[in-house]
Amino acid sequence: MMIRAPGANPTGRADRPKQVYEQLRDLIVHGRLAPGSRLVETDIAKRFVVSRTPVRGALQRLQQEGYILDSPSMRQSRPTVAPLTLEDARELFSIVGELEGLAGRAAAALPQAKRSSLAKELIAINQDFRKAAAVPRPNHNRLFDLDERFHRRYVEVAAGPRLLALHQAVKPQAERYERLYVSFLSNEIQISAREHEAIINAIEVGKPTAAHGAVQTNWHNAAERLGRVIKRAGERGRW
Amino acid sequence: MMIRAPGANPTGRADRPKQVYEQLRDLIVHGRLAPGSRLVETDIAKRFVVSRTPVRGALQRLQQEGYILDSPSMRQSRPTVAPLTLEDARELFSIVGELEGLAGRAAAALPQAKRSSLAKELIAINQDFRKAAAVPRPNHNRLFDLDERFHRRYVEVAAGPRLLALHQAVKPQAERYERLYVSFLSNEIQISAREHEAIINAIEVGKPTAAHGAVQTNWHNAAERLGRVIKRAGERGRW
DNA sequence: TACTCCAGTTTTGTATCCACTTCCCAATGC
DNA sequence: GCATTGGGAAGTGGATACAAAACTGGAGTA
């Protein structure tokens, strides 16, 4: 009897919209697709060697998540890469702070055993984070990655399916700003690490409200710090 | 000079995916498409007299927003209408509470003039709400509509584009539960109206934190009240 | 010179076709 | 009698063909 793996497509022909989506998203996040760029279905299709059908799906998703937008002014209703502005960053960070705050609150309301194992994990990540920031020329990718892992961890553990999905859709958009941020502010990372400790502590001792507040504070301050960078560097369409 | 309305399509040939999306969403929200129902592209296409292409777009959007989900056991990956559960309601309400809380906070941070005109509007809506609930056999649709308008108003005024978009995507899902709720709990509407007053007051006097808290309280309590209804009525796949 | 109008080209939106997967059911063999 | 398997049916995902709309540039005119 021949077994045809039921749903497991090792890498063969997984759903292409998702692949296109992920690659486009990475291009946007890493700035290789500059803000304001127009996205043309046929070009993308050619580039990824697929037809327009899966591209359309990917674009729709990107648009719904806010990476691209149908230009606001009356003219040119073609999809363009969303711009990077201070105002947008503020709003985005406050939303992420609120969503993760919700997860932080839930994490602090978990049974004691789970809380303490989670806290242990978070401490380990945060220490790596601290160490990575302490070396002479910090690796920005690594710093970003550790910060991201820190936040993701407690969300994964504590959030329900809806919050998780929302977080996964919204949070990566902050990456566009965070990458900018981390490359300019690696000296302020220590402050961020201290804020992380406040989060860990609130979770560990089981204070939901404090955890919520600590998460929000972290994101609020991040927005402030980022604001200084943007002011200094100017809001640029491309970097 | 002849002006050819640039993007404004009065009603002519609006995008069909959106129409299909809205109609399907209404069917789901009003329970005419029972939770668990399988949605078949070809059937829908026939029903709305369009081809499968726009239907596909609509389904994709519905799935992304959480109205439908791919059935878990690698069946034919056919999308089904999301079920209604108490746990889901709790999570959903807490998310909406958090998002609207953010908007409430922003509303309370507006300049005084805007705050007071907003407060005036909200008071008017809330009084209609109260009155509509006070009559012998309240009109459920009207009650729902007024509550919805109340919340939407301060979000529209105070939220930025991102928060607004998120709210519009998430909030309507609560409608599935709220319609159930309002038809069973019209006698508790007065309590809800009082909670609304706390929100209005916090916005009027400009206390962002209090506004945030008042909004969250309203949603938290709504989830509690809804929980009692569901417990009493049983979690039903269809109603 | 600036503005309008028009035609060509680009790009999106819709319909249809094809391939592949999954599902259901019935016939068959143990 | 029951499990297995094979074949058709149903359905989705991808590609392509076609139509409609929008942007482009340029030519003509006030």
Coordinates of C-alpha atoms (C1' of nucleotides) in Angstrom, one line a residue:
Chain A
M1 CA 0.0 0.0 0.0
M2 CA 1.3 3.4 -0.9
I3 CA 1.0 6.0 1.7
R4 CA 0.6 9.5 0.4
A5 CA 1.3 11.7 3.3
P6 CA -2.1 13.1 4.2
G7 CA -1.5 16.8 4.9
A8 CA 2.2 16.9 5.3
N9 CA 3.8 18.5 2.3
P10 CA 7.4 18.5 3.4
T11 CA 8.3 21.5 1.3
G12 CA 6.9 20.4 -1.9
R13 CA 3.8 22.3 -2.8
A14 CA 2.8 24.1 0.3
D15 CA 0.3 26.8 -0.2
R16 CA 1.9 29.4 -2.3
P17 CA -0.1 32.4 -1.1
K18 CA 1.5 32.0 2.2
Q19 CA 4.9 31.8 0.7
V20 CA 4.4 34.9 -1.4
Y21 CA 2.9 36.6 1.6
E22 CA 5.9 35.9 3.8
Q23 CA 8.4 36.9 1.2
L24 CA 6.7 40.1 0.4
R25 CA 6.3 40.9 4.1
D26 CA 10.0 40.3 4.7
L27 CA 10.8 42.6 1.8
I28 CA 8.7 45.3 3.3
V29 CA 9.9 44.8 6.8
H30 CA 13.5 44.9 5.8
G31 CA 13.0 48.0 3.8
R32 CA 13.9 46.4 0.5
L33 CA 10.5 47.5 -0.7
A34 CA 10.5 51.2 0.1
P35 CA 7.5 52.9 1.6
G36 CA 5.4 54.3 -1.1
S37 CA 6.4 51.7 -3.7
R38 CA 3.6 50.6 -5.8
L39 CA 2.9 46.9 -5.9
V40 CA 2.0 45.5 -9.2
E41 CA 0.4 42.1 -9.3
T42 CA 1.9 41.0 -12.6
D43 CA 5.4 42.1 -11.6
I44 CA 5.2 40.1 -8.3
A45 CA 3.8 37.1 -10.1
K46 CA 6.6 37.2 -12.6
R47 CA 9.2 37.6 -9.8
F48 CA 7.9 34.6 -7.8
V49 CA 7.1 32.5 -10.9
V50 CA 3.5 32.0 -10.0
S51 CA 0.3 33.3 -11.5
R52 CA -1.6 36.3 -10.2
T53 CA -4.1 34.2 -8.2
P54 CA -1.9 33.4 -5.2
V55 CA -0.4 36.9 -5.4
R56 CA -3.8 38.4 -5.1
G57 CA -4.3 36.4 -1.9
A58 CA -1.1 37.5 -0.4
L59 CA -1.7 41.2 -1.3
Q60 CA -5.1 41.1 0.3
R61 CA -3.7 39.8 3.5
L62 CA -0.9 42.3 3.5
Q63 CA -3.4 45.0 3.0
Q64 CA -5.7 43.9 5.8
E65 CA -2.8 43.7 8.2
G66 CA -1.7 47.2 7.3
Y67 CA 1.6 46.6 5.5
I68 CA 0.2 48.1 2.3
L69 CA -2.7 50.4 1.7
D70 CA -4.8 51.7 -1.0
S71 CA -3.6 55.2 -1.2
P72 CA -5.7 57.5 0.9
S73 CA -6.0 60.4 -1.4
M74 CA -8.6 60.3 -4.2
R75 CA -6.2 59.5 -6.9
Q76 CA -4.0 56.5 -7.4
S77 CA -6.0 53.9 -5.7
R78 CA -3.3 51.4 -6.3
P79 CA -1.8 49.4 -3.4
T80 CA 1.4 51.0 -2.0
V81 CA 3.7 50.1 0.8
A82 CA 2.6 51.9 3.9
P83 CA 4.9 54.8 5.0
L84 CA 6.8 55.0 8.2
T85 CA 5.7 57.9 10.4
L86 CA 6.1 58.9 14.0
E87 CA 2.4 59.1 14.4
D88 CA 1.9 55.6 13.0
A89 CA 4.6 54.2 15.2
R90 CA 3.0 55.7 18.3
E91 CA -0.4 54.2 17.4
L92 CA 1.1 50.9 16.5
F93 CA 3.1 50.6 19.6
S94 CA 0.2 51.5 21.8
I95 CA -1.9 48.8 20.2
V96 CA 0.8 46.2 20.5
G97 CA 1.3 47.3 24.1
E98 CA -2.4 46.8 24.8
L99 CA -2.5 43.4 23.2
E100 CA 0.6 42.1 24.9
G101 CA -0.6 43.8 28.1
L102 CA -3.7 41.6 27.9
A103 CA -1.4 38.5 27.5
G104 CA 0.8 39.7 30.3
R105 CA -2.3 39.9 32.6
A106 CA -3.4 36.4 31.6
A107 CA 0.1 35.1 32.2
A108 CA 0.1 36.6 35.7
A109 CA -3.2 34.8 36.3
L110 CA -1.9 31.4 35.5
P111 CA -1.4 28.7 38.1
Q112 CA 1.7 29.1 40.2
A113 CA 3.6 26.2 38.6
K114 CA 3.2 27.6 35.1
R115 CA 4.1 31.1 36.1
S116 CA 7.3 30.1 37.6
S117 CA 8.5 28.0 34.7
L118 CA 7.5 30.8 32.4
A119 CA 9.4 33.2 34.5
K120 CA 12.5 31.0 34.4
E121 CA 12.4 31.0 30.6
L122 CA 11.9 34.7 30.4
I123 CA 14.8 35.4 32.8
A124 CA 17.1 33.2 30.6
I125 CA 16.1 35.1 27.5
N126 CA 16.4 38.5 29.1
Q127 CA 19.9 37.6 30.3
D128 CA 21.0 36.7 26.9
F129 CA 19.4 40.0 25.8
R130 CA 21.4 41.9 28.3
K131 CA 24.7 40.1 27.4
A132 CA 24.2 40.6 23.7
A133 CA 23.8 44.3 24.3
A134 CA 26.8 44.6 26.5
V135 CA 29.4 43.6 24.0
P136 CA 31.3 46.3 22.1
R137 CA 29.6 46.1 18.7
P138 CA 26.2 44.5 19.4
N139 CA 24.6 42.3 16.7
H140 CA 21.4 44.1 15.9
N141 CA 19.7 41.1 14.4
R142 CA 20.4 39.1 17.5
L143 CA 19.2 41.9 19.8
F144 CA 16.0 42.2 17.8
D145 CA 15.5 38.5 17.8
L146 CA 15.9 38.2 21.6
D147 CA 13.5 41.0 22.3
E148 CA 11.1 39.5 20.0
R149 CA 11.4 36.0 21.6
F150 CA 10.9 37.5 25.0
H151 CA 7.6 39.1 24.2
R152 CA 6.4 36.2 22.1
R153 CA 7.0 33.7 24.8
Y154 CA 4.5 35.0 27.3
V155 CA 2.0 35.7 24.7
E156 CA 2.2 32.2 23.4
V157 CA 1.8 30.7 26.8
A158 CA -1.0 32.9 28.1
A159 CA -3.1 34.1 25.1
G160 CA -6.1 32.4 23.6
P161 CA -6.4 31.6 19.9
R162 CA -7.9 34.9 19.0
L163 CA -5.5 37.1 20.8
L164 CA -2.6 35.0 19.5
A165 CA -3.8 35.4 15.9
L166 CA -4.3 39.1 16.4
H167 CA -0.8 39.5 17.9
Q168 CA 0.8 37.6 15.1
A169 CA -0.9 39.8 12.6
V170 CA -0.1 43.1 14.3
K171 CA 3.2 42.7 16.1
P172 CA 5.4 42.0 13.0
Q173 CA 4.5 45.4 11.7
A174 CA 6.3 46.9 14.6
E175 CA 9.4 45.2 13.3
R176 CA 9.6 47.8 10.6
Y177 CA 10.2 50.4 13.3
E178 CA 12.0 48.2 15.8
R179 CA 14.8 47.4 13.3
L180 CA 15.4 51.1 12.8
Y181 CA 15.2 51.6 16.5
V182 CA 17.6 48.9 17.6
S183 CA 20.3 50.0 15.2
F184 CA 20.3 53.5 16.6
L185 CA 19.6 52.8 20.3
S186 CA 21.6 49.8 21.2
N187 CA 23.0 51.7 24.1
E188 CA 19.5 52.1 25.6
I189 CA 18.9 48.4 25.5
Q190 CA 19.8 48.0 29.1
I191 CA 16.9 50.2 30.0
S192 CA 14.6 47.9 28.0
A193 CA 16.1 44.9 29.8
R194 CA 15.2 46.5 33.1
E195 CA 11.7 47.0 32.0
H196 CA 11.6 43.4 31.0
E197 CA 12.5 42.5 34.6
A198 CA 9.5 44.3 35.9
I199 CA 7.3 42.2 33.6
I200 CA 8.9 39.0 34.7
N201 CA 8.5 39.9 38.3
A202 CA 4.8 40.7 38.0
I203 CA 4.2 37.5 36.3
E204 CA 6.2 35.5 38.8
V205 CA 4.4 36.8 41.8
G206 CA 1.1 36.7 40.1
K207 CA 0.0 40.3 39.9
P208 CA -2.1 40.6 36.7
T209 CA -2.7 44.3 36.9
A210 CA 1.0 45.0 37.5
A211 CA 2.0 42.7 34.6
H212 CA -0.4 44.6 32.3
G213 CA 1.0 47.9 33.4
A214 CA 4.6 46.8 33.1
V215 CA 4.1 45.6 29.5
Q216 CA 2.4 48.8 28.6
T217 CA 5.2 50.8 30.1
N218 CA 7.8 48.9 28.2
W219 CA 6.0 49.7 24.9
H220 CA 5.2 53.2 25.8
N221 CA 8.8 53.9 26.6
A222 CA 9.9 52.1 23.4
A223 CA 7.7 54.5 21.5
E224 CA 9.2 57.4 23.2
R225 CA 12.8 56.3 22.5
L226 CA 11.9 55.5 18.9
G227 CA 10.4 59.0 18.6
R228 CA 13.7 60.6 19.5
V229 CA 15.4 58.5 16.8
I230 CA 12.9 59.4 14.2
K231 CA 13.1 63.1 15.1
R232 CA 16.9 62.9 14.8
A233 CA 17.0 60.9 11.6
G234 CA 13.9 62.5 10.0
E235 CA 11.0 60.6 8.8
R236 CA 12.3 59.0 5.8
G237 CA 10.4 57.2 3.1
R238 CA 13.3 55.0 2.6
W239 CA 16.4 54.1 4.7
Chain B
M1 CA -15.3 71.0 -17.1
M2 CA -16.6 67.5 -16.7
I3 CA -15.8 65.8 -13.5
R4 CA -15.6 62.1 -13.6
A5 CA -16.0 61.1 -10.0
P6 CA -12.5 59.7 -9.3
G7 CA -13.0 56.8 -6.9
A8 CA -16.6 57.4 -6.0
N9 CA -18.8 54.7 -7.3
P10 CA -22.2 55.8 -6.1
T11 CA -23.6 52.3 -6.2
G12 CA -22.8 51.5 -9.7
R13 CA -20.2 48.7 -9.8
A14 CA -18.8 48.6 -6.4
D15 CA -16.4 45.8 -5.7
R16 CA -18.3 42.6 -5.6
P17 CA -15.9 40.9 -3.1
K18 CA -17.0 43.4 -0.6
Q19 CA -20.6 42.9 -1.2
V20 CA -20.3 39.2 -1.0
Y21 CA -18.2 39.6 2.2
E22 CA -20.8 41.8 3.8
Q23 CA -23.7 39.6 2.9
L24 CA -22.0 36.5 4.1
R25 CA -21.0 38.2 7.3
D26 CA -24.5 39.3 8.0
L27 CA -25.7 35.8 7.4
I28 CA -23.2 34.5 10.0
V29 CA -23.8 37.3 12.5
H30 CA -27.6 36.8 12.4
G31 CA -27.2 33.1 12.8
R32 CA -28.8 32.3 9.5
L33 CA -25.6 30.4 8.7
A34 CA -25.3 28.1 11.6
P35 CA -21.9 27.6 13.4
G36 CA -20.3 24.6 11.9
S37 CA -21.9 25.0 8.5
R38 CA -19.6 24.3 5.6
L39 CA -19.2 27.0 3.1
V40 CA -18.8 25.8 -0.5
E41 CA -17.4 28.3 -2.9
T42 CA -19.5 27.1 -5.9
D43 CA -22.7 27.2 -3.9
I44 CA -22.1 30.7 -2.7
A45 CA -21.1 31.8 -6.2
K46 CA -24.3 30.4 -7.6
R47 CA -26.3 32.1 -4.8
F48 CA -24.9 35.5 -5.5
V49 CA -24.7 35.1 -9.2
V50 CA -21.0 35.8 -9.5
S51 CA -18.1 33.6 -10.3
R52 CA -15.9 32.0 -7.7
T53 CA -13.2 34.6 -7.9
P54 CA -14.8 37.3 -5.8
V55 CA -16.3 34.7 -3.5
R56 CA -12.8 33.5 -2.9
G57 CA -11.7 37.0 -1.8
A58 CA -14.7 37.3 0.5
L59 CA -14.0 33.9 2.1
Q60 CA -10.4 34.7 2.6
R61 CA -11.3 37.9 4.4
L62 CA -13.9 36.2 6.6
Q63 CA -11.4 33.6 7.6
Q64 CA -8.8 36.1 8.4
E65 CA -11.2 38.0 10.6
G66 CA -12.2 34.9 12.4
Y67 CA -15.8 34.4 11.2
I68 CA -14.9 31.1 9.6
L69 CA -12.1 28.7 10.1
D70 CA -10.6 25.7 8.4
S71 CA -11.9 22.6 10.0
P72 CA -9.3 21.2 12.3
S73 CA -8.9 17.6 11.1
M74 CA -7.2 18.0 7.8
R75 CA -10.5 17.4 6.0
Q76 CA -10.9 18.9 2.7
S77 CA -9.7 22.1 4.2
R78 CA -13.2 23.3 3.8
P79 CA -14.0 26.4 5.7
T80 CA -16.7 26.2 8.4
V81 CA -18.6 28.9 10.3
A82 CA -16.8 29.4 13.6
P83 CA -18.6 28.0 16.7
L84 CA -20.0 30.1 19.6
T85 CA -18.4 29.2 22.9
L86 CA -18.2 30.9 26.3
E87 CA -14.5 30.8 26.3
D88 CA -14.4 32.5 22.9
A89 CA -16.8 35.1 24.0
R90 CA -14.6 35.9 27.0
E91 CA -11.5 36.3 25.0
L92 CA -13.3 38.3 22.3
F93 CA -14.9 40.7 24.8
S94 CA -11.6 41.3 26.6
I95 CA -9.9 42.1 23.3
V96 CA -12.6 44.5 22.3
G97 CA -12.6 46.0 25.7
E98 CA -8.9 46.6 25.4
L99 CA -9.1 48.1 22.0
E100 CA -12.0 50.4 22.9
G101 CA -10.3 51.2 26.2
L102 CA -7.4 52.5 24.2
A103 CA -9.8 54.7 22.2
G104 CA -11.5 55.8 25.4
R105 CA -8.2 56.9 26.8
A106 CA -7.4 58.8 23.6
A107 CA -10.9 60.4 23.8
A108 CA -10.3 61.6 27.3
A109 CA -7.0 63.2 26.1
L110 CA -8.6 65.3 23.5
P111 CA -8.8 69.1 23.8
Q112 CA -11.6 70.2 26.0
A113 CA -13.8 71.5 23.3
K114 CA -13.9 68.2 21.4
R115 CA -14.4 66.3 24.6
S116 CA -17.4 68.2 25.6
S117 CA -19.1 68.0 22.2
L118 CA -18.4 64.3 22.1
A119 CA -19.8 63.9 25.6
K120 CA -22.9 65.7 24.5
E121 CA -23.4 63.2 21.7
L122 CA -22.8 60.3 23.9
I123 CA -25.2 61.4 26.5
A124 CA -27.9 61.8 23.8
I125 CA -27.3 58.3 22.5
N126 CA -27.2 56.8 26.0
Q127 CA -30.5 58.4 26.9
D128 CA -32.1 57.0 23.9
F129 CA -30.6 53.7 24.9
R130 CA -32.1 54.0 28.4
K131 CA -35.5 54.9 27.0
A132 CA -35.5 52.1 24.5
A133 CA -34.8 49.7 27.3
A134 CA -37.5 51.1 29.6
V135 CA -40.5 50.3 27.4
P136 CA -42.5 47.1 28.1
R137 CA -41.3 45.0 25.2
P138 CA -38.0 46.5 24.1
N139 CA -37.0 46.3 20.5
H140 CA -33.8 44.2 20.5
N141 CA -32.5 45.5 17.2
R142 CA -32.8 49.0 18.4
L143 CA -31.1 48.3 21.7
F144 CA -28.2 46.6 19.9
D145 CA -28.0 49.4 17.4
L146 CA -27.8 52.1 20.1
D147 CA -25.2 50.4 22.1
E148 CA -23.2 49.8 19.0
R149 CA -23.5 53.5 18.1
F150 CA -22.4 54.6 21.5
H151 CA -19.2 52.7 21.4
R152 CA -18.5 53.4 17.8
R153 CA -18.8 57.1 18.3
Y154 CA -15.9 57.6 20.7
V155 CA -13.8 55.2 18.8
E156 CA -14.3 57.1 15.5
V157 CA -13.5 60.4 17.1
A158 CA -10.4 59.4 19.0
A159 CA -8.8 56.4 17.3
G160 CA -6.2 56.6 14.7
P161 CA -6.4 54.8 11.4
R162 CA -4.8 51.6 12.6
L163 CA -6.9 51.3 15.7
L164 CA -10.0 52.1 13.8
A165 CA -9.3 49.4 11.2
L166 CA -8.6 46.9 13.9
H167 CA -11.8 47.8 15.7
Q168 CA -13.9 47.5 12.6
A169 CA -12.5 44.1 12.0
V170 CA -12.8 42.7 15.5
K171 CA -15.8 44.4 17.0
P172 CA -18.5 43.1 14.6
Q173 CA -17.6 39.6 15.7
A174 CA -18.9 40.4 19.1
E175 CA -22.2 41.1 17.5
R176 CA -22.8 37.4 17.2
Y177 CA -22.8 37.2 20.9
E178 CA -24.3 40.5 21.7
R179 CA -27.4 39.7 19.7
L180 CA -27.9 36.6 21.8
Y181 CA -27.2 38.6 24.9
V182 CA -29.5 41.5 24.3
S183 CA -32.4 39.3 23.6
F184 CA -32.1 37.6 27.0
L185 CA -30.9 40.4 29.1
S186 CA -32.9 43.4 28.2
N187 CA -33.7 43.9 31.8
E188 CA -30.0 44.4 32.6
I189 CA -29.6 47.1 30.1
Q190 CA -30.0 49.7 32.7
I191 CA -26.9 48.5 34.4
S192 CA -25.1 48.8 31.1
A193 CA -26.4 52.3 30.6
R194 CA -25.0 53.3 34.0
E195 CA -21.6 51.9 33.0
H196 CA -21.8 54.0 29.9
E197 CA -22.3 57.1 32.1
A198 CA -19.0 56.3 33.8
I199 CA -17.3 56.3 30.4
I200 CA -18.9 59.6 29.4
N201 CA -17.9 61.2 32.6
A202 CA -14.3 60.2 32.4
I203 CA -14.1 61.5 28.9
E204 CA -15.9 64.7 29.8
V205 CA -13.6 65.6 32.7
G206 CA -10.5 64.4 30.8
K207 CA -9.3 61.5 32.8
P208 CA -7.7 59.1 30.3
T209 CA -6.9 56.3 32.8
A210 CA -10.4 56.4 34.3
A211 CA -11.9 56.3 30.8
H212 CA -9.8 53.3 29.9
G213 CA -10.9 51.6 33.0
A214 CA -14.5 52.4 32.6
V215 CA -14.6 51.0 29.1
Q216 CA -12.9 47.8 30.2
T217 CA -15.3 47.4 33.1
N218 CA -18.2 47.7 30.8
W219 CA -16.9 45.0 28.5
H220 CA -15.8 42.8 31.4
N221 CA -19.2 43.0 33.0
A222 CA -20.9 42.4 29.6
A223 CA -18.8 39.2 29.3
E224 CA -20.0 38.2 32.8
R225 CA -23.6 38.8 32.1
L226 CA -23.3 37.0 28.8
G227 CA -21.7 34.1 30.5
R228 CA -24.7 33.6 32.7
V229 CA -26.9 33.6 29.6
I230 CA -24.8 31.0 27.9
K231 CA -24.7 28.8 30.9
R232 CA -28.4 29.0 31.2
A233 CA -29.1 28.5 27.6
G234 CA -26.3 26.1 26.9
E235 CA -23.7 26.6 24.4
R236 CA -25.5 25.9 21.2
G237 CA -24.1 25.4 17.8
R238 CA -27.2 26.9 16.4
W239 CA -30.0 28.9 17.9
Chain C
dT1 C1' 1.8 78.7 -22.0
dA2 C1' -1.5 76.2 -19.9
dC3 C1' -5.3 73.5 -20.3
dT4 C1' -8.3 69.9 -22.2
dC5 C1' -9.2 66.0 -24.6
dC6 C1' -8.1 61.7 -26.7
dA7 C1' -5.9 57.3 -27.7
dG8 C1' -2.7 53.8 -26.2
dT9 C1' -0.9 51.2 -22.6
dT10 C1' -0.9 49.4 -18.1
dT11 C1' -3.2 47.2 -14.4
dT12 C1' -6.8 45.4 -12.0
dG13 C1' -11.2 42.6 -11.7
dT14 C1' -14.0 38.6 -13.3
dA15 C1' -14.9 34.3 -15.5
dT16 C1' -13.6 30.0 -17.0
dC17 C1' -10.6 26.0 -17.5
dC18 C1' -7.5 22.5 -15.8
dA19 C1' -5.2 19.6 -12.3
dC20 C1' -4.9 17.6 -8.1
dT21 C1' -6.8 16.4 -3.7
dT22 C1' -10.3 14.5 -0.9
dC23 C1' -14.4 12.3 0.0
dC24 C1' -18.0 9.0 -0.4
dC25 C1' -19.8 4.7 -1.6
dA26 C1' -20.2 0.5 -3.5
dA27 C1' -18.3 -3.7 -5.0
dT28 C1' -15.1 -7.3 -3.8
dG29 C1' -12.2 -10.3 -1.3
dC30 C1' -11.0 -12.4 3.1
Chain D
dG1 C1' -20.0 -10.0 7.8
dC2 C1' -16.5 -6.7 7.8
dA3 C1' -12.6 -4.4 6.3
dT4 C1' -10.3 -2.8 2.1
dT5 C1' -9.9 -0.8 -2.1
dG6 C1' -11.1 1.2 -6.4
dG7 C1' -13.7 4.5 -9.0
dG8 C1' -16.4 8.3 -9.6
dA9 C1' -18.0 12.8 -7.7
dA10 C1' -17.2 17.0 -5.5
dG11 C1' -14.4 20.8 -4.4
dT12 C1' -10.5 23.7 -4.1
dG13 C1' -6.2 26.0 -5.8
dG14 C1' -3.7 27.7 -9.7
dA15 C1' -3.4 29.5 -14.4
dT16 C1' -5.1 31.9 -18.2
dA17 C1' -8.3 34.6 -21.1
dC18 C1' -11.0 38.5 -21.4
dA19 C1' -13.2 43.0 -20.2
dA20 C1' -13.3 47.3 -17.9
dA21 C1' -11.1 50.9 -15.6
dA22 C1' -7.3 54.0 -14.8
dC23 C1' -3.0 56.2 -15.8
dT24 C1' 0.1 58.0 -19.5
dG25 C1' 1.7 60.9 -22.9
dG26 C1' 1.0 63.9 -26.4
dA27 C1' -1.4 66.8 -29.7
dG28 C1' -4.4 70.4 -30.4
dT29 C1' -6.5 74.8 -28.9
dA30 C1' -7.7 78.9 -26.5

